[in-house]
Coordinates of C-alpha atoms and ligand atoms in Angstrom, one line a residue:
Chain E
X1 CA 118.4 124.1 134.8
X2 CA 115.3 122.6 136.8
X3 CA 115.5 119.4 136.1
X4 CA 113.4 116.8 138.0
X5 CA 114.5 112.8 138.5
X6 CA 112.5 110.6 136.1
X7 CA 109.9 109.3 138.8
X8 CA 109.4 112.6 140.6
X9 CA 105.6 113.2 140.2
X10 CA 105.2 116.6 138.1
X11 CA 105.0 120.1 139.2
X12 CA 103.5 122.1 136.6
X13 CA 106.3 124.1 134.2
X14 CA 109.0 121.3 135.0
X15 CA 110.1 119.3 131.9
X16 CA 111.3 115.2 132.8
X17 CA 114.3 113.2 131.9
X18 CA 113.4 111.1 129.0
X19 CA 117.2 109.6 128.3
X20 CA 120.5 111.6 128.6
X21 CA 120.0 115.1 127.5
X22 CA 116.6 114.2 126.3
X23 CA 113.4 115.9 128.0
X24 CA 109.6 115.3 128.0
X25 CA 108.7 118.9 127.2
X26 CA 105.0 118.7 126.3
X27 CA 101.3 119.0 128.2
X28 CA 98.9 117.3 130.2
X29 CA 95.1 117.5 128.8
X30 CA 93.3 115.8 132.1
X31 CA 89.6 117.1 130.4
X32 CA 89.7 115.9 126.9
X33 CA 86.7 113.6 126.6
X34 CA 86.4 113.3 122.8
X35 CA 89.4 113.1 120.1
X36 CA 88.9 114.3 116.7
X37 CA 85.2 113.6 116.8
X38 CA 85.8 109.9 116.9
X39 CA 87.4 108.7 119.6
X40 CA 86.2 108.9 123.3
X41 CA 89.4 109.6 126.1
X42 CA 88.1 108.8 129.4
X43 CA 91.3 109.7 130.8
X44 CA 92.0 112.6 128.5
X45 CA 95.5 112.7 126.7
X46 CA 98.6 114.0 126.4
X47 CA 100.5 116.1 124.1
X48 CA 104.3 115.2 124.1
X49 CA 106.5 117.1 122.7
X50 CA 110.7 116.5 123.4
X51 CA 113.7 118.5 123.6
X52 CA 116.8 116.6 122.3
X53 CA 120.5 118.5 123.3
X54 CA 123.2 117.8 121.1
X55 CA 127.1 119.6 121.1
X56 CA 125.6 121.6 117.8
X57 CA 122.7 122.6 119.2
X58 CA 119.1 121.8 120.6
X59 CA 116.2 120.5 118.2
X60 CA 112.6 119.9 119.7
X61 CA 110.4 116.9 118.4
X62 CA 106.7 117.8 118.0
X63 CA 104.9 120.8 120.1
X64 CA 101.6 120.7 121.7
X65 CA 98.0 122.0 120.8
X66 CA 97.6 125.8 120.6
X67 CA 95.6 126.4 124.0
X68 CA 98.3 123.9 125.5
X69 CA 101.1 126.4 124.3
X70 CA 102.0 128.3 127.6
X71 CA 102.9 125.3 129.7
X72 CA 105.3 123.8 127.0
X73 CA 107.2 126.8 126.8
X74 CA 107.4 126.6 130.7
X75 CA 108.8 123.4 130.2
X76 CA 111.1 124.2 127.4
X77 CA 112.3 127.0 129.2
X78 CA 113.2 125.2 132.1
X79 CA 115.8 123.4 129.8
X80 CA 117.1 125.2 126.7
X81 CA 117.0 128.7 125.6
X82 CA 115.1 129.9 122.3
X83 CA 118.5 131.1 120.6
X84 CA 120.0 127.5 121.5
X85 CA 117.2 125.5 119.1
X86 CA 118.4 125.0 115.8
X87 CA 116.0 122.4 114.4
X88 CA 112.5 121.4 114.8
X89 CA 110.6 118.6 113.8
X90 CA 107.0 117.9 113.4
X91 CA 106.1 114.3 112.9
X92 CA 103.0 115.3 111.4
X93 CA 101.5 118.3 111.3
X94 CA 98.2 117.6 112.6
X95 CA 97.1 121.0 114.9
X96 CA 97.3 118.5 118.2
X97 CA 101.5 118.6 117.5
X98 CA 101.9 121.9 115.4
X99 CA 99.5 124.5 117.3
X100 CA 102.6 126.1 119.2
X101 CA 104.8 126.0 116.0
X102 CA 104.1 129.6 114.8
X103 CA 104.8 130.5 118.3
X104 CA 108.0 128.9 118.4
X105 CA 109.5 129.8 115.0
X106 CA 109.0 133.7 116.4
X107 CA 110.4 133.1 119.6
X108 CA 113.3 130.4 117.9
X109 CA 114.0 132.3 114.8
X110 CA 117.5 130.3 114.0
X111 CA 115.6 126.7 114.1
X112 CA 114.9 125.4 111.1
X113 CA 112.0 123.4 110.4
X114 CA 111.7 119.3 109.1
X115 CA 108.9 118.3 107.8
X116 CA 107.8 114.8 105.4
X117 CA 108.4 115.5 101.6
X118 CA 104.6 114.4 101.9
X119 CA 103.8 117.3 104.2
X120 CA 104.8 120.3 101.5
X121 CA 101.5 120.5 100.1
X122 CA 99.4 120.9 103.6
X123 CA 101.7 123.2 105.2
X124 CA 100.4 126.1 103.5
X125 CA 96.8 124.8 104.9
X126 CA 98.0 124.6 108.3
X127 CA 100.6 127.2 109.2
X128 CA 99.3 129.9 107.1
X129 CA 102.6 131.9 106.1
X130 CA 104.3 130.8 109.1
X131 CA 106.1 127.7 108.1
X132 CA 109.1 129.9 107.1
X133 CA 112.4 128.2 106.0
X134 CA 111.8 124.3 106.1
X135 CA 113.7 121.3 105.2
X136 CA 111.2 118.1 103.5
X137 CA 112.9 115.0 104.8
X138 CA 112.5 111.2 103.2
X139 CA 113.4 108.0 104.9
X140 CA 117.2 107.9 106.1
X141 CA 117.8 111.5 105.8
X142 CA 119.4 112.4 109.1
X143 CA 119.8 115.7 111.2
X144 CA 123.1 116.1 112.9
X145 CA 123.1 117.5 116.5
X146 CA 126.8 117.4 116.7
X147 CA 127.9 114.3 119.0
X148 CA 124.3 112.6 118.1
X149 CA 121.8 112.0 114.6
X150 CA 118.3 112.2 114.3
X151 CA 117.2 109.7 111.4
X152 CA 113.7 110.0 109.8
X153 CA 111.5 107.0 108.7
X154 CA 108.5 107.4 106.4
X155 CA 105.3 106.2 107.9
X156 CA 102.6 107.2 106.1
X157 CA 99.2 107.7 106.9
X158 CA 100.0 106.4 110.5
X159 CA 98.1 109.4 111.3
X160 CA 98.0 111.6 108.4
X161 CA 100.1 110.9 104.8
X162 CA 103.0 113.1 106.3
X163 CA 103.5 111.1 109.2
X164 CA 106.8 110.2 110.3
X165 CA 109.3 109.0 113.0
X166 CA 112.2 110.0 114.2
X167 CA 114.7 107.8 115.9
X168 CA 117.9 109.1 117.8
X169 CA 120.5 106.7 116.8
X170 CA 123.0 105.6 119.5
X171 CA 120.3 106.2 122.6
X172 CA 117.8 103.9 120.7
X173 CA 114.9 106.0 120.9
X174 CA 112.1 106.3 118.8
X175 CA 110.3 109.5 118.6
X176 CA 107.2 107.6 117.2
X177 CA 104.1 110.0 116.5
X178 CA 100.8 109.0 116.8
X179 CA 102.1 105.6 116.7
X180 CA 102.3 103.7 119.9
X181 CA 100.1 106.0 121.1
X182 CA 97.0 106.6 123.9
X183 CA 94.8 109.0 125.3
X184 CA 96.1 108.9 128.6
X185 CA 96.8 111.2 131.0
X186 CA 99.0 110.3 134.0
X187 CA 101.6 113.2 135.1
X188 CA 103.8 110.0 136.2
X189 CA 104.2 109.8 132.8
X190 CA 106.5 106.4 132.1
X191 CA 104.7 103.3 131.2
X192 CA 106.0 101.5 134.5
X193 CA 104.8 104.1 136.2
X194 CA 100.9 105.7 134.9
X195 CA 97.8 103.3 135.7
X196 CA 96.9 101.1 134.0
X197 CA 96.2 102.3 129.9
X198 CA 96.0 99.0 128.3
X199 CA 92.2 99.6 127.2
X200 CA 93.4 103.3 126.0
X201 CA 96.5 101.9 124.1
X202 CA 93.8 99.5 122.2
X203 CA 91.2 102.2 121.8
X204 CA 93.8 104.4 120.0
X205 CA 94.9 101.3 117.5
X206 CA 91.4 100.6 116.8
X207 CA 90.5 104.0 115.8
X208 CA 93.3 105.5 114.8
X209 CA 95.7 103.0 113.1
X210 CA 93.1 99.7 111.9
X211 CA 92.1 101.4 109.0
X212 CA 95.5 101.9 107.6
X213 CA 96.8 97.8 108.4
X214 CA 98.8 97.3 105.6
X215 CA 100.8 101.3 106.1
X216 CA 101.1 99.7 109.8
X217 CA 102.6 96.5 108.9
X218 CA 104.8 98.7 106.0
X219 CA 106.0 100.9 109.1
X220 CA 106.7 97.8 111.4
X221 CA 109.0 96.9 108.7
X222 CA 111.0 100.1 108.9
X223 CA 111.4 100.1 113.1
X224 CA 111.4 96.7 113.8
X225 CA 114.6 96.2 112.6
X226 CA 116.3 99.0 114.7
X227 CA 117.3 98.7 118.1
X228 CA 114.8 100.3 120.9
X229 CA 115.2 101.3 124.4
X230 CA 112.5 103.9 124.8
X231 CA 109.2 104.8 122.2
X232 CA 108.3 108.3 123.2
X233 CA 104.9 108.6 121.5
X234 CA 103.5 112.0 120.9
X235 CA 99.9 110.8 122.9
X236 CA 99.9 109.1 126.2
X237 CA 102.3 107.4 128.2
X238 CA 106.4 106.8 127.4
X239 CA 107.1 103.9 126.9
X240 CA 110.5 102.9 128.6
X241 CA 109.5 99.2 129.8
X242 CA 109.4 96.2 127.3
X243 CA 109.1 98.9 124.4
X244 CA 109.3 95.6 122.0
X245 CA 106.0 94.4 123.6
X246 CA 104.4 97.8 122.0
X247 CA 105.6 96.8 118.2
X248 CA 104.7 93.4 118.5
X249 CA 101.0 94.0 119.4
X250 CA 101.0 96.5 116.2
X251 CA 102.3 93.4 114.5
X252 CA 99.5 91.4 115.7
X253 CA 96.5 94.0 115.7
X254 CA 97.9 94.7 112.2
X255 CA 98.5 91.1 110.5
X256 CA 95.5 89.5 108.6
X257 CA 94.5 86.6 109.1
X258 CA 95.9 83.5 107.4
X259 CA 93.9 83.0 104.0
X260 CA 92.0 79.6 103.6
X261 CA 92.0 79.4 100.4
X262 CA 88.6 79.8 99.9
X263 CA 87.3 83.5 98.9
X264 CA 84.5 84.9 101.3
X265 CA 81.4 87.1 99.7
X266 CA 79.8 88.4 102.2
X267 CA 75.6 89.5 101.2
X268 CA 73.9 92.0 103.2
X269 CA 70.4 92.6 103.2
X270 CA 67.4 94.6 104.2
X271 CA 63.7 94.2 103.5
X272 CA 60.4 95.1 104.6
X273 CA 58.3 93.0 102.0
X274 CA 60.9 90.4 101.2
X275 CA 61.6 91.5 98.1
X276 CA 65.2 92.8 98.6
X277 CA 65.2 89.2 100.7
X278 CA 64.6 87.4 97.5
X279 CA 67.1 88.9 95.9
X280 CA 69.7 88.6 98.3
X281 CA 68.9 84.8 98.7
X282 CA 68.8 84.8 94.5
X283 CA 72.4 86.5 94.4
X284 CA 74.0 84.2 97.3
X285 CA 73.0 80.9 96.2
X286 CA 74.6 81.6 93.1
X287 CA 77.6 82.5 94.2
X288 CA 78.2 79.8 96.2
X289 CA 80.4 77.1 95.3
X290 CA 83.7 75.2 96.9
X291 CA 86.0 77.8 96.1
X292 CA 83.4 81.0 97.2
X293 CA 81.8 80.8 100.9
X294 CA 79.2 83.0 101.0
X295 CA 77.0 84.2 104.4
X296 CA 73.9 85.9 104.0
X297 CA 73.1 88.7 106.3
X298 CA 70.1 91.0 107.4
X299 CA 71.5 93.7 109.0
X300 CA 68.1 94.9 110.8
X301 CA 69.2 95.5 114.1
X302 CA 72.4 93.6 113.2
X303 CA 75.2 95.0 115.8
X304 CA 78.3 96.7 113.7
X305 CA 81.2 95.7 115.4
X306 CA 81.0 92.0 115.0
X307 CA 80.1 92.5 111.0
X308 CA 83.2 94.6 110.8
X309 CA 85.7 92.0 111.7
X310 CA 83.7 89.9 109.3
X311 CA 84.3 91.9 106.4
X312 CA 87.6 92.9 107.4
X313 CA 88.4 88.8 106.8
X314 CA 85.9 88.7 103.2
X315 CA 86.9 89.3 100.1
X316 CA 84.1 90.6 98.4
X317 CA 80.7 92.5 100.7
X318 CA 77.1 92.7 98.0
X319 CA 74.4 95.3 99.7
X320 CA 71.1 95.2 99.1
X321 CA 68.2 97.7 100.2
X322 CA 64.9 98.6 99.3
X323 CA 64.4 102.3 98.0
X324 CA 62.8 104.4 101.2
X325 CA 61.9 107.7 100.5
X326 CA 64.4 108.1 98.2
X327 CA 66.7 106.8 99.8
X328 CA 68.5 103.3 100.8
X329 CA 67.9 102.3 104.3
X330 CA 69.5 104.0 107.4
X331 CA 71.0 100.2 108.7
X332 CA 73.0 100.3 105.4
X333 CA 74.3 103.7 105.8
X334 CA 75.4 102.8 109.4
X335 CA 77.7 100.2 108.1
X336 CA 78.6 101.8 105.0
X337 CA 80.1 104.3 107.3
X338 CA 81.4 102.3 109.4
X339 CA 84.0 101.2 107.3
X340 CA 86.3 103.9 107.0
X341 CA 87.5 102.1 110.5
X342 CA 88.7 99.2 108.5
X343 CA 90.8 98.5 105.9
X344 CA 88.5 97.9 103.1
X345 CA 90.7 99.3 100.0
X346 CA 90.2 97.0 96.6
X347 CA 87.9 94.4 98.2
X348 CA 84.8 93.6 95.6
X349 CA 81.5 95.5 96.0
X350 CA 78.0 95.2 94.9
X351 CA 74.5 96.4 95.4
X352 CA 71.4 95.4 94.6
X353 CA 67.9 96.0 95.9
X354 CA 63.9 96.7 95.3
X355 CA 62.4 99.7 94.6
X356 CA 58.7 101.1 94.1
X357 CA 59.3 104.0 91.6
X358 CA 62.4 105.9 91.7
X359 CA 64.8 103.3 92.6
X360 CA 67.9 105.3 94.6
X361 CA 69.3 102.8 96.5
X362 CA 71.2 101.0 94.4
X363 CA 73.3 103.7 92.8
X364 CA 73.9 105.7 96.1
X365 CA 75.4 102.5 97.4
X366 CA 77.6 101.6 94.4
X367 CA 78.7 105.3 94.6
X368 CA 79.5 104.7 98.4
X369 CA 81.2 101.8 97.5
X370 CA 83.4 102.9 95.3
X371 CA 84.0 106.4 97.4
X372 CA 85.2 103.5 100.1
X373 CA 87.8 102.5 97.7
X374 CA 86.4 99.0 96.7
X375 CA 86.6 98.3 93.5
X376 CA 82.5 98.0 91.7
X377 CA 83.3 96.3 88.2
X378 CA 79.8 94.7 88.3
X379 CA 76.8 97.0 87.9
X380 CA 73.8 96.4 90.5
X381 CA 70.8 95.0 90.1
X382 CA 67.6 96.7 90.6
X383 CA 63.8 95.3 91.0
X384 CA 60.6 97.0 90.6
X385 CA 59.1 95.7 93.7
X386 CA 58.5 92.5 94.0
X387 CA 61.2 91.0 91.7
X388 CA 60.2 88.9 88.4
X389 CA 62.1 85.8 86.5
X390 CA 64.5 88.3 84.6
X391 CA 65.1 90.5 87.8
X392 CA 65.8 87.2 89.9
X393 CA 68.2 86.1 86.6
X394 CA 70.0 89.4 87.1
X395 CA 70.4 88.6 90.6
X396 CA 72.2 85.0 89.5
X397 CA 74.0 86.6 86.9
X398 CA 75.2 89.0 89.7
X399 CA 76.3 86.5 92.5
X400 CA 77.8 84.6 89.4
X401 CA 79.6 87.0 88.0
X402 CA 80.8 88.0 91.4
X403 CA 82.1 84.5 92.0
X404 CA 84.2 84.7 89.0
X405 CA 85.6 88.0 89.5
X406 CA 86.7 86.6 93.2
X407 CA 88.1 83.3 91.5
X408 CA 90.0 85.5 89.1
X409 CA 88.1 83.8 86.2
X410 CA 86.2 86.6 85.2
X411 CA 86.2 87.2 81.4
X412 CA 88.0 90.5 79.8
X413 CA 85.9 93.1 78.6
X414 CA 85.6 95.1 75.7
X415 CA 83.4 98.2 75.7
X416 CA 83.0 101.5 74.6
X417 CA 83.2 104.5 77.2
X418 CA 79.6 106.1 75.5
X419 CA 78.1 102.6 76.8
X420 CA 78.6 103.3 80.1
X421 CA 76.1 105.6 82.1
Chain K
X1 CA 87.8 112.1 67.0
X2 CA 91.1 110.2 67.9
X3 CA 90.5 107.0 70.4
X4 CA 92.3 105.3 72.6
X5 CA 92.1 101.8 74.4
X6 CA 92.9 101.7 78.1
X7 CA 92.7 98.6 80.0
X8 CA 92.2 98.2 83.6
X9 CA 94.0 95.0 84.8
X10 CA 92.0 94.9 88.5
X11 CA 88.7 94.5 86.8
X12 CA 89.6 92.7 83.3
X13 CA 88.5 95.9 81.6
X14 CA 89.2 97.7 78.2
X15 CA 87.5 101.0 77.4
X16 CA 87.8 102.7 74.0
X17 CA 87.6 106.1 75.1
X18 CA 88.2 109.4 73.1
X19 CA 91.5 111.4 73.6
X20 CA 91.9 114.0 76.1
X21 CA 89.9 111.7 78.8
X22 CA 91.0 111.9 81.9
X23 CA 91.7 108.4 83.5
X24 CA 89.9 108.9 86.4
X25 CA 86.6 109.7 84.4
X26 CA 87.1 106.0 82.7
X27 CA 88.0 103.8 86.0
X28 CA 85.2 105.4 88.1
X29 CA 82.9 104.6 85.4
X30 CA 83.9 100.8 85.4
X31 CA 84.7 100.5 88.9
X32 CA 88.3 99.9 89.3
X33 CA 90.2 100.3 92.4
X34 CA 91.7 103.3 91.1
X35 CA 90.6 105.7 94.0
X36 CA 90.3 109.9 94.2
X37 CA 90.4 111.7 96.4
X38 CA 90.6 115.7 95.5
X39 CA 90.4 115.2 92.0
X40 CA 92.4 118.6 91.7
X41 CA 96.1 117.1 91.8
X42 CA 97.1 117.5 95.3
X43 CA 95.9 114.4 97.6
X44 CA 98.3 111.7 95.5
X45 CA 95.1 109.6 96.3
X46 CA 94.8 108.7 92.5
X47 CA 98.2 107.4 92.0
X48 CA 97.6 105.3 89.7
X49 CA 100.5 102.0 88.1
X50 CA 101.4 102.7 84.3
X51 CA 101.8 99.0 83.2
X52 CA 102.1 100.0 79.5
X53 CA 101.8 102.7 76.9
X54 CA 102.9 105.5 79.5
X55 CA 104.2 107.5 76.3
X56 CA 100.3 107.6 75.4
X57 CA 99.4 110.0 77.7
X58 CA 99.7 113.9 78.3
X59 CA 103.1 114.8 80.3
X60 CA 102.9 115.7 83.6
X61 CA 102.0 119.5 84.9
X62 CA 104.8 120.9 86.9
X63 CA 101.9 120.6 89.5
X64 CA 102.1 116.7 89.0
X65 CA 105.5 116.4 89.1
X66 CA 106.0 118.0 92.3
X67 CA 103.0 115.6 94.1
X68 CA 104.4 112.8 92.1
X69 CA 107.9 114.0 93.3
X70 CA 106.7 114.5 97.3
X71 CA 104.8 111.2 97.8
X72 CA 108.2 109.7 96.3
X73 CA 106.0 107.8 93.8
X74 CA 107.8 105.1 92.2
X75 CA 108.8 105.5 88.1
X76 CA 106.1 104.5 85.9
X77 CA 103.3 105.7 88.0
X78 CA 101.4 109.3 87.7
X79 CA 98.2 110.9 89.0
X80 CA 94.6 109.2 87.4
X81 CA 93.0 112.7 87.7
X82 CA 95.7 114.3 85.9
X83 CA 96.9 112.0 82.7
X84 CA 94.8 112.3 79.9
X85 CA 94.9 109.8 77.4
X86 CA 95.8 110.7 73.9
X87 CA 95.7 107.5 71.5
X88 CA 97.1 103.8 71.3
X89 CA 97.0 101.6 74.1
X90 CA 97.5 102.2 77.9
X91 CA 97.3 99.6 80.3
X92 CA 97.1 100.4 84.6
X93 CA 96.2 99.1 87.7
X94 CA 95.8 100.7 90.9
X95 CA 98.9 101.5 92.4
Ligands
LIG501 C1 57.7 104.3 103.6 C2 58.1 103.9 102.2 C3 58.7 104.8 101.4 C4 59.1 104.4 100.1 N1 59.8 105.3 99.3 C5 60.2 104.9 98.0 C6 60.9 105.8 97.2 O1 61.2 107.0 97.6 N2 61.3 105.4 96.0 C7 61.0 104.1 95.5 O2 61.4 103.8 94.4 N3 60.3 103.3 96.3 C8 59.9 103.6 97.5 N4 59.2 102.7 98.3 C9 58.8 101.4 97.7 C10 59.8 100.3 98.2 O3 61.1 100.5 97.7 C11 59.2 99.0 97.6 O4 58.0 98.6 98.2 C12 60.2 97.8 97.7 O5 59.8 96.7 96.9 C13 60.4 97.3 99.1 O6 61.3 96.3 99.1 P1 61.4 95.2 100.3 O7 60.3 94.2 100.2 O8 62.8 94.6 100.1 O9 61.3 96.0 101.6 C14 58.8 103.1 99.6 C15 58.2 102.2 100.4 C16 57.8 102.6 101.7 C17 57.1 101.6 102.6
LIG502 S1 92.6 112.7 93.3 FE1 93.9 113.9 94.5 S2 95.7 113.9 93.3 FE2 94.2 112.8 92.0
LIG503 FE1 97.4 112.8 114.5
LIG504 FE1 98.1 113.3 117.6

């Protein structure tokens, strides 16, 4: 067996020492400049995959993206043979970890495959008839290797709703996914060792993990507790110095901040004429009060990332834009979508806004809204341009109503479903 | 037609609806932050908390059952695409 000393720069084909019987089998992406459409890698990425030797056998931990397949077979050659792999696990089976699965289940016909319980469903959708034989795992099932156990912990949606880790108990070693991860290349491959991915490693949160806080702080909970030597992500570098550094930045990035005790409505506007203006200024004054702080906002050429830590923090966000060709204005779209980057799930949402004749806006946005996951029990207000005593009592009745729904005050409800549109 | 009341506790909600609705079709309608996501039974997106009245809905599908099952969703909790509600009074909240 080729085996190279952990700080040995890389040859191609040659897997690395990762812990005792434990190798870094996966591939170097260098070119990758763009990650699943959203994230930019200026230092492309990695996929790692691992190769963990027990007395009963071999199991691999992830594989690598299809195009990447030859050079982790190289690898995985170098240190087990096809007929010695009894198990493989994906940690989720996104195609960046899965592409050279088919592959391997030909040339590794014994292994059997473990997957999430919440993976069964998309397995079909990714491996198309190859999956074969496969075992759905749950948090604290274990696979035995002989003299050492594999033990899986549920993380969902930390990247995909299968996601999950596995930790090889005794050598403290998480096998962590996507989490802890960057898009980093550096064949030197430890975290003491690569250049310096800091900026990557905060990238990869941000896009990757910030919209799903509260499933990070839920997985925190599961691995925080065990004891950790080495994370060996599935992107970017391993992470064999101060692994505890790692978790406790998740804990930070993912905590909210402390609540003041006040509840935070947050009213964004646009408008040409002023009319949506008025409205806006209609809807915020009367929501305001000691116990509801509300900021009014016009988002023309407003900058996004600033607003989004903003709303991240409030409680309840109210959008209001006139109706321009049929449409509400591009500004709110741009933030609208723009939340899918945070978690937004169950906050209060509103809309509201002027119109000439057809009126769009405001519907689209509700339906936005709600397809963001807040919750829209208040139905918007709309103005026939510029808005008249009852339109701007609509808007009061709005902010109001609002208020009350964020105090907790707001009265029950009786209705019947033919009353609603 | 046979009604039915279902509340929705995250928005101080009750809707009379008539049976066989699906609850998805009543908690879009008044906003609730009971989500969707494929709407066909398969995502778990809709999983929705049972606070009372569970017996006043349809049984799961075997379909159900096995997303229910997968996603480990805790007792008292099924898929707001799925359960239709048949009479009496249902009370949920998002789960
Ligand atoms: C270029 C343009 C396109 C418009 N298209 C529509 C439209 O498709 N449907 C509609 O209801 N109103 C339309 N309007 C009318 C505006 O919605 C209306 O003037 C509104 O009161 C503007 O509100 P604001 O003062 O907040 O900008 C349009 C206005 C402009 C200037
Ligand atoms: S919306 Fe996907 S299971 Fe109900
Ligand atoms: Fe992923
Ligand atoms: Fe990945």
């Amino acid at each position: 067996m080729a085996v190279l000393t952990p700080d040995t720069p890389v040859p191609h084909a040659a897997a690395r020492v990762i812990a005792r019987d434990v190798h870094w089998i996966g591939a170097l992406d260098p070119e990758l400049r763009r990650f699943d459409l959203l994230l930019d890698s200026a230092h492309g990425t990695t996929y790692n995959a691992y190769c963990v030797r027990g007395s009963a056998g071999v199991s691999i931990v992830d594989t690598v993206k299809e195009t990447f397949a030859d050079e982790f077979f190289r690898r995985l050659e170098s240190v087990a043979d096809y007929d010695e792999i009894r198990a493989i696990v994906l940690n989720h089976l996104e195609p960046d970890h899965s592409g050279a699965l088919p592959e391997l289940r030909r040339r590794a016909p014994k292994a059997r495959l473990y997957v999430s319980s919440r993976a069964q469903m998309m397995l079909k959708g990714v491996l198309h008839g190859t999956a074969g034989e496969f075992t759905a795992v749950q948090t604290g099932d274990h696979l035995d290797l002989g003299d050492r156990r594999l033990r899986f912990l549920q993380t969902p949606y930390l990247h995909w709703p299968d996601t999950q880790c596995t930790y090889l108990e005794g050598d403290a070693l998480l096998f962590s996914g996507d989490i802890f991860g960057s898009h980093y290349c550096d064949a030197r491959l430890f975290n003491d060792a690569v250049g310096s991915f800091r900026a990557a490693f905060e990238q990869y949160y941000a896009c990757i993990m910030r919209p799903f806080a509260r499933e990070v702080r839920q997985a925190l909970a599961l691995i925080e507790p065990l004891p950790l030597r080495l994370i060996a992500p599935a992107h970017g570098p391993i992470l064999r110095d101060a692994p505890a550094y790692y978790l406790s930045r998740y804990r930070e990035l993912s905590t909210p901040s402390p609540a003041t005790g006040e509840h935070t409505l947050l009213v964004f506007y646009l408008s040409a004429y002023g009319n949506t203006r008025r409205m806006a200024e209609e809807l915020a004054r009367a929501a305001a009060s000691d116990e509801v702080r509300v900021e009014l906002i016009d988002l023309d050429g407003a900058a996004i990332a600033p607003l989004l830590e903003r709303i991240e923090r409030a409680d309840a966000i109210a959008c209001g834009s006139p109706t321009i060709n049929g449409d509400a204005v591009k500004a709110v779209w741009d933030l609208l979508s723009s939340l899918t980057c945070i978690d937004v799930r169950g906050k209060i949402g509103a809309a509201f806004g002027s119109y000439g004749w057809s009126g769009e806006a405001v519907r689209m946005i509700e339906e936005r809204l709600r397809g963001l996951k807040l919750r829209t029990p208040l139905p918007g207000v709309r103005a026939r341009l510029t808005p008249g005593s009852d339109e701007l009592a609509a808007c009061r009745s709005l902010g109001h109503d609002l208020a009350l729904h964020l105090c907790g005050r707001a009265e029950h409800r009786t209705i019947d479903m033919a009353s609603l549109a | 037609m046979p009604k039915a009341k279902v509340t929705f506790e995250d928005v101080g909600v009750t809707v009379t609806v008539p049976a066989g609705t699906r609850l998805i079709e009543v908690s879009e309608k008044v906003g609730a932050g009971i989500t969707y996501g494929c709407r066909e039974g398969e995502c778990c997106t809709c999983l929705t908390k049972i606070v009372a009245g569970g017996e006043h809905l349809t049984l799961p599908s075997i379909l159900e059952a096995q997303v229910l099952k997968d996603n480990l969703a805790p007792r008292q909790h099924r898929l707001a695409c799925q359960a239709q509600v048949l009479c009496g009074e249902i009370v949920v909240a998002p789960a």
